[in-house]
Amino acid sequence: MKHFLPALPLMIGFILDCIIGDPYNIPHPIKLIGRLIGGLEKFVRKRMKNLRMGGTLLGLTVIILSTAAPLALLIICYHFSLILGIAAESVLCCYMLAAKCLCKESMKVCRAAESGDTEAARRAVSMIVGRDTAVLDRDGIVRAAVETVAENTSDGVTAPLFYMGLGGAVGAFFYKSVNTMDSMIGYKDEKYADIGRFAAKTDDVLNYIPSRLTALLMMVAAPVCRLDGKNAFRIWKRDRRNHASPNSAQTESACAGALHLRLAGDAWYFGKLHKKPYIGDNDRPVEPQDIRRANCLMYAASVLMLIISAAARCIIWGGIL
């Protein structure tokens, strides 16, 4: 029995996230990490002339503090009681997952689009995407929501699960600290090219395996959601590199193929048009129901990743306890 104990926090944390998600009235560790990043960015810009070196120092500081805090907490909890340790680690694992939140927010777009309220759908999608939404019609809004679910399946759910399999909640905090930095300062524009370089490159490295594994799991899980796994593989093989990021198109292409949709393409950011290649084939018109299908695919792939990560956790740590 003791060999299965290391996997309990992963499974409990995943179940908690699926049931309750992120409570909005309780401080979230990711928000605290975000504040740390924001404060350190101001410090580096004010005190250091070499922003590339400053960005590296910022990144290392965020990673160390973001992993040291949960590690210290868990050492204390496990020292007092195994049950207390498992409970604390389960809660921390739950905090690092975003399946419920991703589904809840994207479904707001789905319901508004289904009811014909394009402006409500636009407001809802603006909360989960970084692009300008004012120029989007109903189909563009739905397509943006599908793309967000597809891409964040990895960033928000399966990649944290992957690192939980290697290092429990501490491994997930390590990953999310880098992923949060990338989302805040990992841009290639003039303002962030130097200070965010370390965050962007580190995020690319950490997501390399999880993004590709998640795309594979989407192909395997597609039939469970009554979607096309074979076409998911075909589009993934063809379009997985159709993005500036080496990882973002992995899950997006698998999802596009499974749904027989064309995603991506040109998009507006901060009033500027960015030319991007398409992902997938325009086999049929997009519809609000596709957001539900994308969420089904997200959950199915996440369950498969949970099984893999729980098994890895037992193999790696089961013999140590």
mmCIF file of C-alpha atoms in Angstrom:
data_model
loop_
_atom_site.group_PDB
_atom_site.id
_atom_site.type_symbol
_atom_site.label_atom_id
_atom_site.label_comp_id
_atom_site.label_asym_id
_atom_site.label_seq_id
_atom_site.Cartn_x
_atom_site.Cartn_y
_atom_site.Cartn_z
ATOM 1 C CA MET A 1 0.000 0.000 0.000
ATOM 2 C CA LYS A 2 2.797 2.427 0.871
ATOM 3 C CA HIS A 3 4.090 2.289 -2.704
ATOM 4 C CA PHE A 4 0.870 4.006 -3.871
ATOM 5 C CA LEU A 5 0.976 6.813 -1.291
ATOM 6 C CA PRO A 6 3.111 9.189 -3.425
ATOM 7 C CA ALA A 7 0.375 9.237 -6.093
ATOM 8 C CA LEU A 8 -2.452 10.132 -3.689
ATOM 9 C CA PRO A 9 -1.855 13.927 -3.650
ATOM 10 C CA LEU A 10 -1.894 14.005 -7.470
ATOM 11 C CA MET A 11 -5.165 12.125 -7.703
ATOM 12 C CA ILE A 12 -6.843 13.972 -4.836
ATOM 13 C CA GLY A 13 -5.638 17.312 -6.175
ATOM 14 C CA PHE A 14 -6.983 16.540 -9.642
ATOM 15 C CA ILE A 15 -10.368 15.478 -8.244
ATOM 16 C CA LEU A 16 -10.543 18.613 -6.083
ATOM 17 C CA ASP A 17 -9.812 20.796 -9.099
ATOM 18 C CA CYS A 18 -12.493 19.056 -11.154
ATOM 19 C CA ILE A 19 -15.049 19.569 -8.384
ATOM 20 C CA ILE A 20 -14.309 22.993 -6.909
ATOM 21 C CA GLY A 21 -11.691 24.565 -9.176
ATOM 22 C CA ASP A 22 -9.996 27.758 -8.006
ATOM 23 C CA PRO A 23 -11.854 29.545 -5.187
ATOM 24 C CA TYR A 24 -11.979 33.241 -6.099
ATOM 25 C CA ASN A 25 -12.140 34.508 -2.499
ATOM 26 C CA ILE A 26 -8.916 32.827 -1.344
ATOM 27 C CA PRO A 27 -5.413 34.101 -2.284
ATOM 28 C CA HIS A 28 -4.021 31.935 -5.071
ATOM 29 C CA PRO A 29 -0.311 30.945 -5.141
ATOM 30 C CA ILE A 30 -0.107 31.863 -8.844
ATOM 31 C CA LYS A 31 -1.234 35.398 -8.031
ATOM 32 C CA LEU A 32 1.454 35.603 -5.355
ATOM 33 C CA ILE A 33 4.054 34.406 -7.858
ATOM 34 C CA GLY A 34 2.746 37.003 -10.302
ATOM 35 C CA ARG A 35 3.203 39.769 -7.739
ATOM 36 C CA LEU A 36 6.725 38.549 -7.057
ATOM 37 C CA ILE A 37 7.512 38.661 -10.780
ATOM 38 C CA GLY A 38 6.028 42.147 -11.118
ATOM 39 C CA GLY A 39 8.005 43.470 -8.162
ATOM 40 C CA LEU A 40 11.266 41.940 -9.346
ATOM 41 C CA GLU A 41 10.713 43.299 -12.858
ATOM 42 C CA LYS A 42 10.427 46.840 -11.475
ATOM 43 C CA PHE A 43 13.560 46.298 -9.387
ATOM 44 C CA VAL A 44 15.596 44.966 -12.317
ATOM 45 C CA ARG A 45 14.521 47.756 -14.663
ATOM 46 C CA LYS A 46 15.382 50.363 -12.049
ATOM 47 C CA ARG A 47 18.672 48.959 -10.770
ATOM 48 C CA MET A 48 20.272 46.993 -13.634
ATOM 49 C CA LYS A 49 21.459 48.245 -17.015
ATOM 50 C CA ASN A 50 21.960 44.772 -18.473
ATOM 51 C CA LEU A 51 18.362 43.626 -18.741
ATOM 52 C CA ARG A 52 19.257 40.211 -20.125
ATOM 53 C CA MET A 53 21.371 39.448 -17.057
ATOM 54 C CA GLY A 54 18.720 41.034 -14.888
ATOM 55 C CA GLY A 55 16.063 38.832 -16.448
ATOM 56 C CA THR A 56 18.125 35.748 -15.679
ATOM 57 C CA LEU A 57 18.539 36.869 -12.064
ATOM 58 C CA LEU A 58 14.807 37.560 -11.894
ATOM 59 C CA GLY A 59 13.997 34.138 -13.285
ATOM 60 C CA LEU A 60 16.285 32.231 -10.949
ATOM 61 C CA THR A 61 14.981 34.152 -7.934
ATOM 62 C CA VAL A 62 11.356 33.434 -8.831
ATOM 63 C CA ILE A 63 12.064 29.731 -9.404
ATOM 64 C CA ILE A 64 13.977 29.333 -6.135
ATOM 65 C CA LEU A 65 11.431 31.153 -3.984
ATOM 66 C CA SER A 66 8.423 29.550 -5.702
ATOM 67 C CA THR A 67 9.737 26.036 -5.097
ATOM 68 C CA ALA A 68 11.360 26.606 -1.708
ATOM 69 C CA ALA A 69 8.137 27.827 -0.078
ATOM 70 C CA PRO A 70 5.981 24.750 -0.874
ATOM 71 C CA LEU A 71 8.945 22.449 -0.202
ATOM 72 C CA ALA A 72 9.412 23.916 3.292
ATOM 73 C CA LEU A 73 5.681 23.694 3.991
ATOM 74 C CA LEU A 74 5.502 20.053 2.944
ATOM 75 C CA ILE A 75 8.597 19.075 4.915
ATOM 76 C CA ILE A 76 6.964 20.501 8.036
ATOM 77 C CA CYS A 77 3.579 18.894 7.346
ATOM 78 C CA TYR A 78 5.010 15.455 6.548
ATOM 79 C CA HIS A 79 7.224 15.688 9.642
ATOM 80 C CA PHE A 80 4.175 16.022 11.896
ATOM 81 C CA SER A 81 1.869 13.574 10.121
ATOM 82 C CA LEU A 82 1.660 11.591 6.907
ATOM 83 C CA ILE A 83 -2.048 12.419 6.657
ATOM 84 C CA LEU A 84 -1.357 16.136 7.169
ATOM 85 C CA GLY A 85 1.360 15.996 4.525
ATOM 86 C CA ILE A 86 -0.847 14.264 1.970
ATOM 87 C CA ALA A 87 -3.676 16.727 2.681
ATOM 88 C CA ALA A 88 -1.402 19.753 2.285
ATOM 89 C CA GLU A 89 0.202 18.420 -0.895
ATOM 90 C CA SER A 90 -3.214 17.583 -2.350
ATOM 91 C CA VAL A 91 -4.359 21.174 -1.862
ATOM 92 C CA LEU A 92 -1.153 22.501 -3.418
ATOM 93 C CA CYS A 93 -1.598 20.166 -6.396
ATOM 94 C CA CYS A 94 -5.173 21.390 -6.787
ATOM 95 C CA TYR A 95 -3.951 24.982 -6.885
ATOM 96 C CA MET A 96 -1.555 24.172 -9.723
ATOM 97 C CA LEU A 97 -4.300 22.754 -11.976
ATOM 98 C CA ALA A 98 -6.783 24.779 -14.013
ATOM 99 C CA ALA A 99 -9.090 22.256 -15.694
ATOM 100 C CA LYS A 100 -12.237 23.431 -13.898
ATOM 101 C CA CYS A 101 -11.420 27.101 -14.397
ATOM 102 C CA LEU A 102 -10.580 26.634 -18.080
ATOM 103 C CA CYS A 103 -13.817 24.746 -18.691
ATOM 104 C CA LYS A 104 -15.936 27.172 -16.671
ATOM 105 C CA GLU A 105 -14.625 30.309 -18.368
ATOM 106 C CA SER A 106 -14.733 28.868 -21.889
ATOM 107 C CA MET A 107 -18.267 27.589 -21.359
ATOM 108 C CA LYS A 108 -19.381 31.149 -20.608
ATOM 109 C CA VAL A 109 -18.381 31.904 -24.207
ATOM 110 C CA CYS A 110 -20.220 28.812 -25.428
ATOM 111 C CA ARG A 111 -23.489 29.597 -23.679
ATOM 112 C CA ALA A 112 -23.466 33.244 -24.746
ATOM 113 C CA ALA A 113 -22.748 32.285 -28.360
ATOM 114 C CA GLU A 114 -25.478 29.652 -28.327
ATOM 115 C CA SER A 115 -28.000 32.199 -27.063
ATOM 116 C CA GLY A 116 -27.042 34.611 -29.831
ATOM 117 C CA ASP A 117 -25.539 37.218 -27.466
ATOM 118 C CA THR A 118 -22.358 38.034 -29.385
ATOM 119 C CA GLU A 119 -21.351 40.906 -27.101
ATOM 120 C CA ALA A 120 -21.597 38.720 -23.990
ATOM 121 C CA ALA A 121 -19.545 36.065 -25.767
ATOM 122 C CA ARG A 122 -17.000 38.733 -26.708
ATOM 123 C CA ARG A 123 -16.714 39.902 -23.091
ATOM 124 C CA ALA A 124 -16.333 36.318 -21.899
ATOM 125 C CA VAL A 125 -13.636 35.412 -24.415
ATOM 126 C CA SER A 126 -11.710 38.609 -23.651
ATOM 127 C CA MET A 127 -11.117 37.194 -20.163
ATOM 128 C CA ILE A 128 -9.282 34.120 -21.451
ATOM 129 C CA VAL A 129 -7.389 35.301 -24.557
ATOM 130 C CA GLY A 130 -4.660 37.880 -25.106
ATOM 131 C CA ARG A 131 -5.723 39.062 -28.561
ATOM 132 C CA ASP A 132 -7.942 42.002 -29.418
ATOM 133 C CA THR A 133 -11.525 40.737 -29.430
ATOM 134 C CA ALA A 134 -13.303 43.841 -30.761
ATOM 135 C CA VAL A 135 -12.628 42.777 -34.365
ATOM 136 C CA LEU A 136 -13.983 39.231 -33.929
ATOM 137 C CA ASP A 137 -17.371 38.076 -35.187
ATOM 138 C CA ARG A 138 -19.259 35.223 -33.515
ATOM 139 C CA ASP A 139 -17.298 32.523 -35.347
ATOM 140 C CA GLY A 140 -14.015 34.231 -34.508
ATOM 141 C CA ILE A 141 -14.991 34.413 -30.841
ATOM 142 C CA VAL A 142 -15.869 30.706 -30.718
ATOM 143 C CA ARG A 143 -12.703 29.783 -32.580
ATOM 144 C CA ALA A 144 -10.602 31.825 -30.132
ATOM 145 C CA ALA A 145 -12.183 29.971 -27.199
ATOM 146 C CA VAL A 146 -11.470 26.581 -28.796
ATOM 147 C CA GLU A 147 -7.849 27.608 -29.427
ATOM 148 C CA THR A 148 -7.459 28.714 -25.803
ATOM 149 C CA VAL A 149 -8.807 25.424 -24.455
ATOM 150 C CA ALA A 150 -6.540 23.476 -26.813
ATOM 151 C CA GLU A 151 -3.380 25.390 -25.924
ATOM 152 C CA ASN A 152 -4.045 25.645 -22.194
ATOM 153 C CA THR A 153 -4.809 21.949 -21.897
ATOM 154 C CA SER A 154 -1.048 21.588 -21.717
ATOM 155 C CA ASP A 155 -0.045 24.780 -19.883
ATOM 156 C CA GLY A 156 -2.850 24.645 -17.344
ATOM 157 C CA VAL A 157 -3.443 20.954 -16.756
ATOM 158 C CA THR A 158 -1.306 18.245 -18.327
ATOM 159 C CA ALA A 159 2.104 19.927 -18.028
ATOM 160 C CA PRO A 160 1.627 20.579 -14.283
ATOM 161 C CA LEU A 161 0.489 16.947 -13.952
ATOM 162 C CA PHE A 162 3.609 15.834 -15.817
ATOM 163 C CA TYR A 163 5.868 17.661 -13.351
ATOM 164 C CA MET A 164 3.810 16.409 -10.410
ATOM 165 C CA GLY A 165 4.712 12.938 -11.612
ATOM 166 C CA LEU A 166 8.376 13.858 -11.291
ATOM 167 C CA GLY A 167 8.349 15.971 -8.151
ATOM 168 C CA GLY A 168 4.892 16.163 -6.642
ATOM 169 C CA ALA A 169 3.456 19.575 -5.780
ATOM 170 C CA VAL A 170 6.954 21.068 -5.657
ATOM 171 C CA GLY A 171 7.556 19.968 -9.240
ATOM 172 C CA ALA A 172 4.303 21.625 -10.293
ATOM 173 C CA PHE A 173 5.250 24.865 -8.515
ATOM 174 C CA PHE A 174 8.608 24.781 -10.303
ATOM 175 C CA TYR A 175 6.869 24.464 -13.663
ATOM 176 C CA LYS A 176 4.151 27.054 -12.972
ATOM 177 C CA SER A 177 6.663 29.622 -11.746
ATOM 178 C CA VAL A 178 8.383 29.474 -15.137
ATOM 179 C CA ASN A 179 5.110 29.319 -17.065
ATOM 180 C CA THR A 180 3.775 32.354 -15.192
ATOM 181 C CA MET A 181 6.956 34.295 -15.909
ATOM 182 C CA ASP A 182 6.635 33.466 -19.593
ATOM 183 C CA SER A 183 3.024 34.685 -19.673
ATOM 184 C CA MET A 184 4.013 37.959 -18.010
ATOM 185 C CA ILE A 185 7.393 38.895 -19.477
ATOM 186 C CA GLY A 186 8.255 36.232 -22.072
ATOM 187 C CA TYR A 187 7.483 38.393 -25.102
ATOM 188 C CA LYS A 188 9.695 39.154 -28.093
ATOM 189 C CA ASP A 189 8.827 42.837 -28.443
ATOM 190 C CA GLU A 190 11.232 45.648 -27.664
ATOM 191 C CA LYS A 191 10.082 46.028 -24.065
ATOM 192 C CA TYR A 192 10.569 42.383 -23.047
ATOM 193 C CA ALA A 193 13.043 40.896 -25.542
ATOM 194 C CA ASP A 194 15.952 41.083 -23.081
ATOM 195 C CA ILE A 195 14.376 40.902 -19.638
ATOM 196 C CA GLY A 196 12.041 38.081 -20.667
ATOM 197 C CA ARG A 197 14.484 35.985 -22.679
ATOM 198 C CA PHE A 198 15.384 33.629 -19.815
ATOM 199 C CA ALA A 199 11.714 33.058 -18.952
ATOM 200 C CA ALA A 200 10.728 32.396 -22.571
ATOM 201 C CA LYS A 201 13.588 30.003 -23.301
ATOM 202 C CA THR A 202 13.153 28.110 -20.035
ATOM 203 C CA ASP A 203 9.421 27.769 -20.655
ATOM 204 C CA ASP A 204 10.131 26.371 -24.138
ATOM 205 C CA VAL A 205 12.420 23.737 -22.629
ATOM 206 C CA LEU A 206 10.019 22.734 -19.840
ATOM 207 C CA ASN A 207 7.065 22.443 -22.222
ATOM 208 C CA TYR A 208 8.878 20.492 -24.935
ATOM 209 C CA ILE A 209 7.969 17.009 -23.702
ATOM 210 C CA PRO A 210 4.590 17.753 -22.024
ATOM 211 C CA SER A 211 3.159 19.549 -25.069
ATOM 212 C CA ARG A 212 4.027 16.691 -27.406
ATOM 213 C CA LEU A 213 2.854 14.045 -24.960
ATOM 214 C CA THR A 214 -0.418 15.946 -24.511
ATOM 215 C CA ALA A 215 -0.954 16.078 -28.275
ATOM 216 C CA LEU A 216 -0.457 12.307 -28.397
ATOM 217 C CA LEU A 217 -2.917 11.825 -25.534
ATOM 218 C CA MET A 218 -5.457 13.986 -27.358
ATOM 219 C CA MET A 219 -5.217 11.664 -30.355
ATOM 220 C CA VAL A 220 -5.715 8.621 -28.134
ATOM 221 C CA ALA A 221 -8.569 10.271 -26.221
ATOM 222 C CA ALA A 222 -10.394 11.657 -29.284
ATOM 223 C CA PRO A 223 -12.569 8.542 -29.903
ATOM 224 C CA VAL A 224 -13.780 8.687 -26.292
ATOM 225 C CA CYS A 225 -15.180 12.153 -27.093
ATOM 226 C CA ARG A 226 -16.564 10.922 -30.440
ATOM 227 C CA LEU A 227 -13.914 12.905 -32.293
ATOM 228 C CA ASP A 228 -11.511 11.908 -35.081
ATOM 229 C CA GLY A 229 -8.240 10.584 -33.660
ATOM 230 C CA LYS A 230 -6.823 9.665 -37.067
ATOM 231 C CA ASN A 231 -7.370 13.149 -38.431
ATOM 232 C CA ALA A 232 -5.919 14.588 -35.234
ATOM 233 C CA PHE A 233 -2.706 12.700 -35.977
ATOM 234 C CA ARG A 234 -2.729 13.781 -39.631
ATOM 235 C CA ILE A 235 -3.138 17.482 -38.835
ATOM 236 C CA TRP A 236 -0.665 17.295 -35.949
ATOM 237 C CA LYS A 237 1.953 15.751 -38.188
ATOM 238 C CA ARG A 238 1.406 18.446 -40.821
ATOM 239 C CA ASP A 239 0.775 21.595 -38.743
ATOM 240 C CA ARG A 240 2.509 21.061 -35.394
ATOM 241 C CA ARG A 241 5.190 23.610 -36.316
ATOM 242 C CA ASN A 242 2.758 26.318 -37.531
ATOM 243 C CA HIS A 243 3.480 28.639 -34.631
ATOM 244 C CA ALA A 244 6.287 30.934 -33.496
ATOM 245 C CA SER A 245 6.515 28.874 -30.316
ATOM 246 C CA PRO A 246 7.950 25.357 -30.704
ATOM 247 C CA ASN A 247 5.249 24.013 -28.377
ATOM 248 C CA SER A 248 1.986 25.957 -28.794
ATOM 249 C CA ALA A 249 0.879 24.335 -32.060
ATOM 250 C CA GLN A 250 1.325 20.801 -30.725
ATOM 251 C CA THR A 251 -1.983 20.571 -28.860
ATOM 252 C CA GLU A 252 -3.720 23.123 -31.077
ATOM 253 C CA SER A 253 -3.048 21.071 -34.199
ATOM 254 C CA ALA A 254 -4.220 17.836 -32.542
ATOM 255 C CA CYS A 255 -7.424 19.531 -31.380
ATOM 256 C CA ALA A 256 -8.030 21.137 -34.782
ATOM 257 C CA GLY A 257 -7.683 17.772 -36.475
ATOM 258 C CA ALA A 258 -9.921 15.988 -33.985
ATOM 259 C CA LEU A 259 -12.657 18.599 -34.493
ATOM 260 C CA HIS A 260 -12.107 19.003 -38.255
ATOM 261 C CA LEU A 261 -11.681 22.758 -37.778
ATOM 262 C CA ARG A 262 -9.289 25.398 -39.040
ATOM 263 C CA LEU A 263 -7.778 27.352 -36.144
ATOM 264 C CA ALA A 264 -5.148 30.067 -35.687
ATOM 265 C CA GLY A 265 -4.461 32.437 -38.607
ATOM 266 C CA ASP A 266 -3.974 36.217 -38.448
ATOM 267 C CA ALA A 267 -4.824 37.938 -35.148
ATOM 268 C CA TRP A 268 -4.764 41.455 -33.707
ATOM 269 C CA TYR A 269 -2.739 42.210 -30.571
ATOM 270 C CA PHE A 270 -2.710 45.686 -29.009
ATOM 271 C CA GLY A 271 -3.981 47.222 -32.243
ATOM 272 C CA LYS A 272 -1.393 45.529 -34.454
ATOM 273 C CA LEU A 273 -2.114 42.734 -36.947
ATOM 274 C CA HIS A 274 0.091 39.665 -36.572
ATOM 275 C CA LYS A 275 0.295 37.355 -39.573
ATOM 276 C CA LYS A 276 0.069 33.702 -38.544
ATOM 277 C CA PRO A 277 -0.363 30.455 -40.492
ATOM 278 C CA TYR A 278 -3.539 28.438 -40.179
ATOM 279 C CA ILE A 279 -3.720 25.184 -38.256
ATOM 280 C CA GLY A 280 -6.115 22.496 -39.485
ATOM 281 C CA ASP A 281 -8.472 22.245 -42.440
ATOM 282 C CA ASN A 282 -11.645 24.244 -42.969
ATOM 283 C CA ASP A 283 -13.787 21.094 -43.269
ATOM 284 C CA ARG A 284 -16.860 22.675 -41.709
ATOM 285 C CA PRO A 285 -18.060 25.905 -40.060
ATOM 286 C CA VAL A 286 -17.151 26.408 -36.417
ATOM 287 C CA GLU A 287 -20.048 26.249 -33.934
ATOM 288 C CA PRO A 288 -20.436 26.953 -30.187
ATOM 289 C CA GLN A 289 -20.707 23.212 -29.514
ATOM 290 C CA ASP A 290 -17.035 22.940 -30.514
ATOM 291 C CA ILE A 291 -16.092 24.571 -27.207
ATOM 292 C CA ARG A 292 -17.821 21.684 -25.400
ATOM 293 C CA ARG A 293 -15.997 19.199 -27.618
ATOM 294 C CA ALA A 294 -12.651 20.863 -26.910
ATOM 295 C CA ASN A 295 -13.323 20.701 -23.164
ATOM 296 C CA CYS A 296 -14.237 17.018 -23.423
ATOM 297 C CA LEU A 297 -10.931 16.415 -25.196
ATOM 298 C CA MET A 298 -9.113 18.418 -22.530
ATOM 299 C CA TYR A 299 -10.572 16.358 -19.684
ATOM 300 C CA ALA A 300 -10.022 13.028 -21.441
ATOM 301 C CA ALA A 301 -6.371 13.807 -22.207
ATOM 302 C CA SER A 302 -5.892 15.098 -18.663
ATOM 303 C CA VAL A 303 -7.169 11.853 -17.127
ATOM 304 C CA LEU A 304 -4.687 9.904 -19.265
ATOM 305 C CA MET A 305 -1.859 12.218 -18.158
ATOM 306 C CA LEU A 306 -2.971 11.767 -14.537
ATOM 307 C CA ILE A 307 -2.658 7.997 -14.893
ATOM 308 C CA ILE A 308 0.813 8.305 -16.427
ATOM 309 C CA SER A 309 1.986 10.810 -13.815
ATOM 310 C CA ALA A 310 0.579 8.813 -10.902
ATOM 311 C CA ALA A 311 2.351 5.703 -12.176
ATOM 312 C CA ALA A 312 5.613 7.625 -12.587
ATOM 313 C CA ARG A 313 5.280 9.047 -9.084
ATOM 314 C CA CYS A 314 4.830 5.572 -7.619
ATOM 315 C CA ILE A 315 7.785 4.165 -9.553
ATOM 316 C CA ILE A 316 10.117 7.057 -8.699
ATOM 317 C CA TRP A 317 9.164 7.593 -5.052
ATOM 318 C CA GLY A 318 7.318 4.429 -3.988
ATOM 319 C CA GLY A 319 10.477 2.540 -3.142
ATOM 320 C CA ILE A 320 11.898 5.427 -1.115
ATOM 321 C CA LEU A 321 9.048 5.684 1.404
#
